[in-house]
Amino acid sequence: MIYSLCLLLILVGFYGVVASRQTVKIVISLLIMQHGVHLLLLLIGYREGGMPPIIDSGDTVTSFAGLAVDPLPQALVLTSIVIGLGVLALMVALCVRLYERYGTFDITEIRRLRG
Amino acid sequence: MWNIDVQALIPVFVALPLAVSLLTQLLARGRPRLAGWMANFTMLALVMMCVYAIGRSGLYHLGGWPTPIGIDLRLDELATLLLLVVNVVGLAVVLYSIDYMARYTSRGHFYSLFLLMVTGMNGVILAGDLFNLYVFLEVAAVASYSLVAFGCAHEELEASFKYIVLGSLSSALILVGVALVYGITGTLNMAHMAGRIAETGMNAPLMLAFGLFICGFSFKAALVPFHAWLPDAHPAAPAPVSAMLSGVLIKAIGIYVLARLAFNVFGMDGDVLSLLRWLGVASMVAGGLLAAGQKDIKRLFAYSSISQVGFMVLGLGLATPLGLVGALYHLVNHAFFKSLLFLNAGAVEYATGTRNLKELGGLNRALPVTGATSLIGSMSIAGVPPFNGFWSKLIIVLACIEGGHFGFAALAVAVSIVTLAYQLKVQRMAFFAGLPESMRNLGSEPRLMAAAMILLAVGCIVLSFAVVTGLRDPWLIGAAQQTLTSGVFGG
């Protein structure tokens, strides 16, 4: 159920990328899609009622591994968010530069390249 | 003589360009020329390290953590081959940039981004961990997005925006694939993953993940249904960047990873292989036909890249030893001649200020080195014997026949003829024919640019002899092919 909601979020983002005409809206849609992927990644490490992956002095390794949620996907998502931030900054900068050059955010008017 | 442990050398392939990239960033404003030379020496050092690594292999644990916990960097024959290609072409390109980029403002930043891109590619090639591979892929991709937009003119910004949107889409697909594979196999280490997949066999979720990888990396490699960004992005970039993107990037982060995943991680699978063959043939034919109609030199070369990548993927899809040798040999050859051709196009643009074939002509007199090297490049890519492109295409065609795919073999031959036709068109319209009145007093190309083009042209000729030395046995391409044929690698 919750997996399909993630998938829905990804598809909403994808639809936005394909259907919108404004560069800024495309960037926002990509962001939505990216976060859908991040949620999916988090869900893979999640377990119902699991405890946070911080080891106490009382825990043995086996009991810890049996109870805690998987910390690895969380680390991956963090990394991926940072990468996403870099890409986002570059995309926004491109949008601003495009606006300076063409005076519009509309991709149907930003069309010098063809063939 | 020297006896350095190759294990210790592996992280340097990533760390050295990264460190120098930050250093050049500091020098970028005040001493851009110094930054350029530093980049050159870095690439030279990397090439020497690659040469040293030939015939050696190793596994490096980042931070000293053992395999299942830490991240591995893995150097094997296939990785060495790719590293050699990336860094040799990178050296030629960065040598060329010293004169070429002198016209651009803030050219110091160019070297910084360039080295960052090399860092990313070296990292992708060495990564032994799927998520780590994704991170390096993003490093290379982000650097290439900004390099495409480097000139900040109308076309460059537009192309870069298109590239970044499609690139981010494909990265998202790849990340979903990584998430799925991790969920199913419980590991990110590629060797462990291969072991688990070999135990369980392919099932539906793994197929889905693999499908996502194929889509994602086909975007990066610009195979035909996913190629829309390439003919805009590659010509718009400054010439050295186009040479790097077309010559190396699409292979290091596209073809290489596809091959690695298809053969070494997921194991060879009949349906997937036939999918690869069809993707290859589609790009081969469509790219070739579209290239023939272009008037802009760089755009023509960009479409031709799509076509040549098709040859490689067709070779991979055959999955016979001969097909793999052909694919890898063609990959190396294409890296050399396509970056050479893009550098030639850059020299033409540098001297005349236009890339439109209709306005050019007779440049052999004004730009002798460019004319001569571009003739070598054109003949190589068109597959005229005895140049290197002929041998690799011949091997791929023979592999098609050996595998019983007669139709594909015929198409490959036909596309080679189309390639010859459009390369002759470039030669005739740009380098032979009469010099237009407006171009009577052109200066010749600067020395360093000429040196870089000669370096790559010599590389093309040397590679022609690689076929004589026997590809199967001792030489690097044969060794790399062994790595792929040996299939799933165990932990």
GROMACS .gro file of C-alpha atoms in nm, chain B residues 46-483:
model
  438
  161LEU     CA    1   4.716   0.955  -1.410
  162VAL     CA    2   4.817   0.812  -1.748
  163MET     CA    3   5.144   0.689  -1.601
  164MET     CA    4   4.954   0.526  -1.316
  165CYS     CA    5   4.724   0.354  -1.565
  166VAL     CA    6   5.020   0.219  -1.759
  167TYR     CA    7   5.166   0.091  -1.434
  168ALA     CA    8   4.838  -0.078  -1.348
  169ILE     CA    9   4.829  -0.281  -1.672
  170GLY     CA   10   4.836  -0.648  -1.590
  171ARG     CA   11   4.782  -0.591  -1.219
  172SER     CA   12   4.460  -0.610  -1.027
  173GLY     CA   13   4.360  -0.533  -0.675
  174LEU     CA   14   4.091  -0.462  -0.425
  175TYR     CA   15   4.104  -0.158  -0.199
  176HIS     CA   16   3.893  -0.127   0.114
  177LEU     CA   17   3.809   0.236   0.180
  178GLY     CA   18   3.897   0.333   0.536
  179GLY     CA   19   4.031  -0.016   0.600
  180TRP     CA   20   3.686  -0.163   0.662
  181PRO     CA   21   3.648  -0.524   0.546
  182THR     CA   22   3.424  -0.599   0.249
  183PRO     CA   23   3.066  -0.634   0.368
  184ILE     CA   24   3.086  -0.324   0.591
  185GLY     CA   25   3.308  -0.087   0.398
  186ILE     CA   26   3.315   0.032   0.041
  187ASP     CA   27   3.544  -0.141  -0.208
  188LEU     CA   28   3.732  -0.004  -0.503
  189ARG     CA   29   3.805  -0.284  -0.746
  190LEU     CA   30   4.066  -0.279  -1.019
  191ASP     CA   31   4.053  -0.555  -1.279
  192GLU     CA   32   4.146  -0.581  -1.647
  193LEU     CA   33   3.824  -0.426  -1.773
  194ALA     CA   34   3.865  -0.134  -1.532
  195THR     CA   35   4.228  -0.086  -1.638
  196LEU     CA   36   4.130  -0.073  -2.003
  197LEU     CA   37   3.864   0.190  -1.937
  198LEU     CA   38   4.093   0.392  -1.709
  199LEU     CA   39   4.358   0.396  -1.977
  200VAL     CA   40   4.111   0.523  -2.236
  201VAL     CA   41   3.964   0.791  -2.010
  202ASN     CA   42   4.295   0.928  -1.895
  203VAL     CA   43   4.482   0.920  -2.227
  204VAL     CA   44   4.199   1.097  -2.406
  205GLY     CA   45   4.170   1.332  -2.108
  206LEU     CA   46   4.538   1.419  -2.137
  207ALA     CA   47   4.508   1.505  -2.507
  208VAL     CA   48   4.196   1.709  -2.443
  209VAL     CA   49   4.339   1.909  -2.156
  210LEU     CA   50   4.654   1.980  -2.359
  211TYR     CA   51   4.433   2.112  -2.636
  212SER     CA   52   4.233   2.325  -2.392
  213ILE     CA   53   4.528   2.544  -2.294
  214ASP     CA   54   4.511   2.731  -2.622
  215TYR     CA   55   4.150   2.667  -2.708
  216MET     CA   56   4.002   2.784  -2.379
  217ALA     CA   57   4.214   3.103  -2.379
  218ARG     CA   58   3.920   3.283  -2.539
  219TYR     CA   59   3.678   3.202  -2.261
  220THR     CA   60   3.641   3.404  -1.944
  221SER     CA   61   3.704   3.226  -1.613
  222ARG     CA   62   3.884   2.942  -1.788
  223GLY     CA   63   4.046   2.842  -1.461
  224HIS     CA   64   3.712   2.704  -1.353
  225PHE     CA   65   3.704   2.495  -1.667
  226TYR     CA   66   4.002   2.289  -1.548
  227SER     CA   67   3.844   2.247  -1.210
  228LEU     CA   68   3.522   2.111  -1.357
  229PHE     CA   69   3.714   1.902  -1.606
  230LEU     CA   70   3.914   1.730  -1.334
  231LEU     CA   71   3.596   1.677  -1.137
  232MET     CA   72   3.450   1.499  -1.437
  233VAL     CA   73   3.761   1.281  -1.461
  234THR     CA   74   3.728   1.206  -1.089
  235GLY     CA   75   3.372   1.093  -1.141
  236MET     CA   76   3.458   0.872  -1.437
  237ASN     CA   77   3.757   0.709  -1.267
  238GLY     CA   78   3.536   0.651  -0.964
  239VAL     CA   79   3.260   0.488  -1.167
  240ILE     CA   80   3.512   0.260  -1.332
  241LEU     CA   81   3.670   0.153  -1.004
  242ALA     CA   82   3.361   0.137  -0.785
  243GLY     CA   83   3.291  -0.206  -0.641
  244ASP     CA   84   2.976  -0.091  -0.470
  245LEU     CA   85   2.656  -0.004  -0.649
  246PHE     CA   86   2.563   0.304  -0.450
  247ASN     CA   87   2.917   0.433  -0.464
  248LEU     CA   88   2.898   0.392  -0.838
  249TYR     CA   89   2.583   0.604  -0.836
  250VAL     CA   90   2.755   0.878  -0.637
  251PHE     CA   91   3.053   0.893  -0.875
  252LEU     CA   92   2.817   0.888  -1.169
  253GLU     CA   93   2.644   1.195  -1.031
  254VAL     CA   94   2.981   1.367  -0.977
  255ALA     CA   95   3.071   1.310  -1.341
  256ALA     CA   96   2.724   1.404  -1.460
  257VAL     CA   97   2.697   1.729  -1.261
  258ALA     CA   98   3.039   1.836  -1.385
  259SER     CA   99   2.936   1.760  -1.742
  260TYR     CA  100   2.607   1.954  -1.709
  261SER     CA  101   2.794   2.264  -1.608
  262LEU     CA  102   3.066   2.211  -1.871
  263VAL     CA  103   2.801   2.196  -2.143
  264ALA     CA  104   2.670   2.533  -2.026
  265PHE     CA  105   3.021   2.674  -1.996
  266GLY     CA  106   2.991   2.937  -2.268
  267CYS     CA  107   2.659   3.067  -2.128
  268ALA     CA  108   2.524   3.154  -2.474
  269HIS     CA  109   2.165   3.081  -2.579
  270GLU     CA  110   2.224   2.739  -2.729
  271GLU     CA  111   2.453   2.620  -2.456
  272LEU     CA  112   2.210   2.704  -2.177
  273GLU     CA  113   1.922   2.545  -2.361
  274ALA     CA  114   2.117   2.228  -2.434
  275SER     CA  115   2.240   2.208  -2.079
  276PHE     CA  116   1.889   2.243  -1.940
  277LYS     CA  117   1.763   1.965  -2.164
  278TYR     CA  118   2.060   1.751  -2.063
  279ILE     CA  119   2.020   1.814  -1.692
  280VAL     CA  120   1.646   1.734  -1.693
  281LEU     CA  121   1.691   1.407  -1.883
  282GLY     CA  122   2.005   1.327  -1.684
  283SER     CA  123   1.823   1.372  -1.353
  284LEU     CA  124   1.536   1.157  -1.475
  285SER     CA  125   1.773   0.876  -1.563
  286SER     CA  126   1.958   0.913  -1.234
  287ALA     CA  127   1.627   0.878  -1.051
  288LEU     CA  128   1.557   0.557  -1.244
  289ILE     CA  129   1.900   0.424  -1.153
  290LEU     CA  130   1.847   0.511  -0.787
  291VAL     CA  131   1.515   0.323  -0.781
  292GLY     CA  132   1.703   0.029  -0.932
  293VAL     CA  133   1.970   0.049  -0.661
  294ALA     CA  134   1.698   0.061  -0.393
  295LEU     CA  135   1.522  -0.244  -0.535
  296VAL     CA  136   1.838  -0.448  -0.567
  297TYR     CA  137   1.937  -0.361  -0.214
  298GLY     CA  138   1.593  -0.459  -0.090
  299ILE     CA  139   1.610  -0.795  -0.266
  300THR     CA  140   1.969  -0.902  -0.214
  301GLY     CA  141   2.045  -0.714   0.109
  302THR     CA  142   2.384  -0.594  -0.011
  303LEU     CA  143   2.528  -0.314  -0.219
  304ASN     CA  144   2.864  -0.475  -0.286
  305MET     CA  145   2.861  -0.580  -0.650
  306ALA     CA  146   3.056  -0.901  -0.595
  307HIS     CA  147   2.828  -1.013  -0.311
  308MET     CA  148   2.525  -0.911  -0.511
  309ALA     CA  149   2.645  -1.122  -0.801
  310GLY     CA  150   2.686  -1.418  -0.567
  311ARG     CA  151   2.333  -1.384  -0.426
  312ILE     CA  152   2.177  -1.338  -0.768
  313ALA     CA  153   2.360  -1.643  -0.897
  314GLU     CA  154   2.213  -1.842  -0.605
  315THR     CA  155   1.854  -1.730  -0.638
  316GLY     CA  156   1.839  -1.682  -1.013
  317MET     CA  157   1.650  -1.399  -1.175
  318ASN     CA  158   1.302  -1.328  -1.042
  319ALA     CA  159   1.043  -1.064  -1.127
  320PRO     CA  160   1.161  -0.785  -0.891
  321LEU     CA  161   1.521  -0.836  -1.002
  322MET     CA  162   1.407  -0.816  -1.362
  323LEU     CA  163   1.232  -0.488  -1.281
  324ALA     CA  164   1.548  -0.350  -1.122
  325PHE     CA  165   1.757  -0.461  -1.416
  326GLY     CA  166   1.508  -0.302  -1.655
  327LEU     CA  167   1.539   0.026  -1.465
  328PHE     CA  168   1.918   0.003  -1.489
  329ILE     CA  169   1.900  -0.061  -1.862
  330CYS     CA  170   1.674   0.242  -1.912
  331GLY     CA  171   1.885   0.462  -1.688
  332PHE     CA  172   2.221   0.371  -1.834
  333SER     CA  173   2.086   0.375  -2.189
  334PHE     CA  174   2.003   0.740  -2.122
  335LYS     CA  175   2.361   0.798  -2.015
  336ALA     CA  176   2.496   0.610  -2.315
  337ALA     CA  177   2.246   0.782  -2.550
  338LEU     CA  178   2.105   0.467  -2.708
  339VAL     CA  179   1.834   0.542  -2.954
  340PRO     CA  180   1.502   0.580  -2.781
  341PHE     CA  181   1.686   0.770  -2.507
  342HIS     CA  182   1.919   0.981  -2.719
  343ALA     CA  183   1.733   1.312  -2.742
  344TRP     CA  184   1.976   1.510  -2.528
  345LEU     CA  185   2.300   1.411  -2.701
  346PRO     CA  186   2.278   1.592  -3.036
  347ASP     CA  187   2.207   1.916  -2.849
  348ALA     CA  188   2.443   1.881  -2.557
  349HIS     CA  189   2.755   1.759  -2.733
  350PRO     CA  190   2.776   2.023  -3.006
  351ALA     CA  191   2.683   2.309  -2.772
  352ALA     CA  192   2.973   2.248  -2.536
  353PRO     CA  193   3.321   2.391  -2.601
  354ALA     CA  194   3.516   2.157  -2.832
  355PRO     CA  195   3.739   1.995  -2.568
  356VAL     CA  196   3.431   1.917  -2.363
  357SER     CA  197   3.248   1.772  -2.662
  358ALA     CA  198   3.549   1.553  -2.726
  359MET     CA  199   3.544   1.433  -2.367
  360LEU     CA  200   3.167   1.379  -2.359
  361SER     CA  201   3.140   1.196  -2.689
  362GLY     CA  202   3.474   1.022  -2.668
  363VAL     CA  203   3.468   0.902  -2.312
  364LEU     CA  204   3.180   1.002  -2.086
  365ILE     CA  205   2.902   0.814  -2.263
  366LYS     CA  206   3.116   0.501  -2.249
  367ALA     CA  207   3.252   0.529  -1.896
  368ILE     CA  208   2.916   0.595  -1.734
  369GLY     CA  209   2.695   0.428  -1.995
  370ILE     CA  210   2.836   0.134  -2.184
  371TYR     CA  211   3.085   0.028  -1.918
  372VAL     CA  212   2.827   0.012  -1.642
  373LEU     CA  213   2.577  -0.163  -1.868
  374ALA     CA  214   2.837  -0.426  -1.954
  375ARG     CA  215   2.944  -0.464  -1.593
  376LEU     CA  216   2.588  -0.510  -1.471
  377ALA     CA  217   2.471  -0.728  -1.756
  378PHE     CA  218   2.766  -0.966  -1.751
  379ASN     CA  219   2.929  -0.951  -1.410
  380VAL     CA  220   2.642  -0.879  -1.175
  381PHE     CA  221   2.313  -1.003  -1.316
  382GLY     CA  222   2.459  -1.275  -1.531
  383MET     CA  223   2.389  -1.320  -1.900
  384ASP     CA  224   2.027  -1.365  -1.985
  385GLY     CA  225   1.884  -1.442  -2.329
  386ASP     CA  226   1.604  -1.183  -2.329
  387VAL     CA  227   1.826  -0.906  -2.197
  388LEU     CA  228   2.089  -0.982  -2.459
  389SER     CA  229   1.840  -0.967  -2.742
  390LEU     CA  230   1.711  -0.637  -2.599
  391LEU     CA  231   2.068  -0.503  -2.603
  392ARG     CA  232   2.112  -0.618  -2.962
  393TRP     CA  233   1.797  -0.439  -3.073
  394LEU     CA  234   1.892  -0.122  -2.884
  395GLY     CA  235   2.230  -0.136  -3.052
  396VAL     CA  236   2.094  -0.186  -3.400
  397ALA     CA  237   1.834   0.088  -3.354
  398SER     CA  238   2.096   0.342  -3.247
  399MET     CA  239   2.338   0.227  -3.514
  400VAL     CA  240   2.088   0.279  -3.796
  401ALA     CA  241   1.903   0.587  -3.667
  402GLY     CA  242   2.222   0.767  -3.562
  403GLY     CA  243   2.389   0.699  -3.895
  404LEU     CA  244   2.096   0.817  -4.104
  405LEU     CA  245   2.042   1.132  -3.897
  406ALA     CA  246   2.413   1.217  -3.912
  407ALA     CA  247   2.410   1.208  -4.291
  408GLY     CA  248   2.168   1.501  -4.309
  409GLN     CA  249   2.351   1.744  -4.081
  410LYS     CA  250   2.518   2.069  -4.185
  411ASP     CA  251   2.679   2.161  -3.854
  412ILE     CA  252   3.006   1.966  -3.821
  413LYS     CA  253   2.978   1.903  -3.449
  414ARG     CA  254   2.614   1.803  -3.472
  415LEU     CA  255   2.706   1.556  -3.743
  416PHE     CA  256   2.975   1.406  -3.522
  417ALA     CA  257   2.733   1.390  -3.230
  418TYR     CA  258   2.482   1.185  -3.429
  419SER     CA  259   2.766   0.971  -3.550
  420SER     CA  260   2.854   0.899  -3.184
  421ILE     CA  261   2.506   0.758  -3.133
  422SER     CA  262   2.558   0.536  -3.434
  423GLN     CA  263   2.899   0.412  -3.317
  424VAL     CA  264   2.772   0.345  -2.967
  425GLY     CA  265   2.515   0.125  -3.138
  426PHE     CA  266   2.797  -0.087  -3.283
  427MET     CA  267   2.941  -0.139  -2.935
  428VAL     CA  268   2.611  -0.235  -2.777
  429LEU     CA  269   2.540  -0.472  -3.065
  430GLY     CA  270   2.876  -0.637  -2.998
  431LEU     CA  271   2.797  -0.664  -2.628
  432GLY     CA  272   2.453  -0.805  -2.700
  433LEU     CA  273   2.604  -1.090  -2.900
  434ALA     CA  274   2.782  -1.197  -2.580
  435THR     CA  275   3.019  -1.425  -2.769
  436PRO     CA  276   3.390  -1.385  -2.697
  437LEU     CA  277   3.440  -1.246  -3.047
  438GLY     CA  278   3.151  -1.001  -3.008
  439LEU     CA  279   3.288  -0.876  -2.677
  440VAL     CA  280   3.637  -0.827  -2.818
  441GLY     CA  281   3.482  -0.634  -3.106
  442ALA     CA  282   3.276  -0.419  -2.873
  443LEU     CA  283   3.566  -0.333  -2.643
  444TYR     CA  284   3.805  -0.276  -2.930
  445HIS     CA  285   3.553  -0.047  -3.096
  446LEU     CA  286   3.502   0.133  -2.766
  447VAL     CA  287   3.873   0.212  -2.741
  448ASN     CA  288   3.896   0.307  -3.108
  449HIS     CA  289   3.591   0.527  -3.093
  450ALA     CA  290   3.725   0.710  -2.789
  451PHE     CA  291   4.032   0.802  -2.991
  452PHE     CA  292   3.888   0.892  -3.328
  453LYS     CA  293   3.574   1.065  -3.208
  454SER     CA  294   3.760   1.288  -2.965
  455LEU     CA  295   4.010   1.358  -3.243
  456LEU     CA  296   3.728   1.459  -3.479
  457PHE     CA  297   3.570   1.687  -3.219
  458LEU     CA  298   3.906   1.852  -3.156
  459ASN     CA  299   3.940   1.901  -3.533
  460ALA     CA  300   3.597   2.058  -3.546
  461GLY     CA  301   3.704   2.281  -3.258
  462ALA     CA  302   4.018   2.386  -3.446
  463VAL     CA  303   3.807   2.468  -3.752
  464GLU     CA  304   3.572   2.676  -3.540
  465TYR     CA  305   3.867   2.839  -3.364
  466ALA     CA  306   4.022   2.950  -3.692
  467THR     CA  307   3.713   3.036  -3.897
  468GLY     CA  308   3.443   3.113  -3.642
  469THR     CA  309   3.184   2.886  -3.802
  470ARG     CA  310   3.084   2.522  -3.791
  471ASN     CA  311   2.850   2.532  -4.086
  472LEU     CA  312   2.982   2.300  -4.356
  473LYS     CA  313   2.832   2.516  -4.633
  474GLU     CA  314   3.046   2.815  -4.537
  475LEU     CA  315   3.369   2.617  -4.512
  476GLY     CA  316   3.607   2.480  -4.771
  477GLY     CA  317   3.970   2.432  -4.865
  478LEU     CA  318   4.093   2.431  -4.508
  479ASN     CA  319   4.371   2.184  -4.589
  480ARG     CA  320   4.582   2.480  -4.700
  481ALA     CA  321   4.514   2.700  -4.399
  482LEU     CA  322   4.510   2.430  -4.130
  483PRO     CA  323   4.746   2.153  -4.245
  484VAL     CA  324   4.762   1.961  -3.917
  485THR     CA  325   4.387   1.971  -3.868
  486GLY     CA  326   4.333   1.858  -4.226
  487ALA     CA  327   4.574   1.567  -4.202
  488THR     CA  328   4.460   1.444  -3.862
  489SER     CA  329   4.093   1.477  -3.952
  490LEU     CA  330   4.156   1.265  -4.260
  491ILE     CA  331   4.299   0.995  -4.033
  492GLY     CA  332   4.006   1.031  -3.795
  493SER     CA  333   3.748   1.019  -4.074
  494MET     CA  334   3.900   0.717  -4.239
  495SER     CA  335   3.922   0.540  -3.903
  496ILE     CA  336   3.561   0.602  -3.810
  497ALA     CA  337   3.439   0.514  -4.158
  498GLY     CA  338   3.614   0.178  -4.135
  499VAL     CA  339   3.855   0.214  -4.424
  500PRO     CA  340   4.131  -0.047  -4.405
  501PRO     CA  341   4.393  -0.050  -4.259
  502PHE     CA  342   4.275   0.198  -3.995
  503ASN     CA  343   4.160   0.081  -3.652
  504GLY     CA  344   3.787   0.137  -3.710
  505PHE     CA  345   3.794  -0.116  -3.993
  506TRP     CA  346   3.924  -0.395  -3.772
  507SER     CA  347   3.682  -0.341  -3.489
  508LYS     CA  348   3.383  -0.317  -3.722
  509LEU     CA  349   3.503  -0.624  -3.907
  510ILE     CA  350   3.521  -0.818  -3.580
  511ILE     CA  351   3.169  -0.709  -3.486
  512VAL     CA  352   3.032  -0.806  -3.828
  513LEU     CA  353   3.210  -1.143  -3.811
  514ALA     CA  354   3.070  -1.198  -3.462
  515CYS     CA  355   2.719  -1.127  -3.595
  516ILE     CA  356   2.766  -1.384  -3.869
  517GLU     CA  357   2.913  -1.632  -3.624
  518GLY     CA  358   2.610  -1.587  -3.400
  519GLY     CA  359   2.373  -1.641  -3.695
  520HIS     CA  360   2.245  -1.281  -3.701
  521PHE     CA  361   2.286  -1.226  -4.072
  522GLY     CA  362   2.044  -0.934  -4.084
  523PHE     CA  363   2.237  -0.745  -3.818
  524ALA     CA  364   2.564  -0.813  -4.000
  525ALA     CA  365   2.420  -0.672  -4.322
  526LEU     CA  366   2.290  -0.365  -4.137
  527ALA     CA  367   2.627  -0.310  -3.973
  528VAL     CA  368   2.797  -0.315  -4.312
  529ALA     CA  369   2.533  -0.081  -4.456
  530VAL     CA  370   2.574   0.166  -4.168
  531SER     CA  371   2.952   0.159  -4.221
  532ILE     CA  372   2.894   0.267  -4.578
  533VAL     CA  373   2.665   0.549  -4.461
  534THR     CA  374   2.939   0.650  -4.217
  535LEU     CA  375   3.190   0.662  -4.498
  536ALA     CA  376   2.950   0.876  -4.700
  537TYR     CA  377   2.901   1.142  -4.434
  538GLN     CA  378   3.266   1.150  -4.338
  539LEU     CA  379   3.360   1.203  -4.702
  540LYS     CA  380   3.103   1.483  -4.710
  541VAL     CA  381   3.282   1.654  -4.420
  542GLN     CA  382   3.620   1.607  -4.585
  543ARG     CA  383   3.500   1.738  -4.918
  544MET     CA  384   3.306   2.037  -4.790
  545ALA     CA  385   3.545   2.151  -4.518
  546PHE     CA  386   3.896   2.047  -4.609
  547PHE     CA  387   3.912   2.002  -4.984
  548ALA     CA  388   3.729   2.219  -5.242
  549GLY     CA  389   3.815   2.587  -5.280
  550LEU     CA  390   3.889   2.825  -5.000
  551PRO     CA  391   3.610   3.087  -4.973
  552GLU     CA  392   3.712   3.449  -5.033
  553SER     CA  393   3.650   3.547  -4.671
  554MET     CA  394   3.898   3.290  -4.539
  555ARG     CA  395   4.201   3.386  -4.743
  556ASN     CA  396   4.420   3.493  -4.454
  557LEU     CA  397   4.356   3.249  -4.172
  558GLY     CA  398   4.631   3.179  -3.921
  559SER     CA  399   4.721   2.814  -3.866
  560GLU     CA  400   4.625   2.630  -3.550
  561PRO     CA  401   4.820   2.698  -3.227
  562ARG     CA  402   5.098   2.454  -3.147
  563LEU     CA  403   4.950   2.285  -2.844
  564MET     CA  404   4.623   2.221  -3.021
  565ALA     CA  405   4.816   2.066  -3.307
  566ALA     CA  406   5.015   1.853  -3.062
  567ALA     CA  407   4.699   1.721  -2.898
  568MET     CA  408   4.546   1.630  -3.235
  569ILE     CA  409   4.866   1.458  -3.347
  570LEU     CA  410   4.873   1.261  -3.020
  571LEU     CA  411   4.525   1.124  -3.082
  572ALA     CA  412   4.591   1.056  -3.450
  573VAL     CA  413   4.903   0.857  -3.357
  574GLY     CA  414   4.686   0.672  -3.106
  575CYS     CA  415   4.446   0.576  -3.389
  576ILE     CA  416   4.730   0.442  -3.600
  577VAL     CA  417   4.890   0.252  -3.313
  578LEU     CA  418   4.556   0.093  -3.234
  579SER     CA  419   4.536  -0.034  -3.591
  580PHE     CA  420   4.828  -0.258  -3.507
  581ALA     CA  421   4.662  -0.390  -3.193
  582VAL     CA  422   4.481  -0.638  -3.412
  583VAL     CA  423   4.810  -0.783  -3.532
  584THR     CA  424   4.941  -0.853  -3.184
  585GLY     CA  425   4.657  -1.093  -3.126
  586LEU     CA  426   4.358  -0.953  -2.940
  587ARG     CA  427   4.266  -1.275  -2.769
  588ASP     CA  428   4.576  -1.352  -2.575
  589PRO     CA  429   4.804  -1.117  -2.397
  590TRP     CA  430   4.680  -0.775  -2.486
  591LEU     CA  431   4.465  -0.564  -2.265
  592ILE     CA  432   4.148  -0.586  -2.470
  593GLY     CA  433   4.163  -0.962  -2.466
  594ALA     CA  434   4.215  -0.961  -2.091
  595ALA     CA  435   3.921  -0.729  -2.041
  596GLN     CA  436   3.707  -0.951  -2.259
  597GLN     CA  437   3.802  -1.245  -2.035
  598THR     CA  438   3.669  -1.050  -1.736
   0.00000   0.00000   0.00000
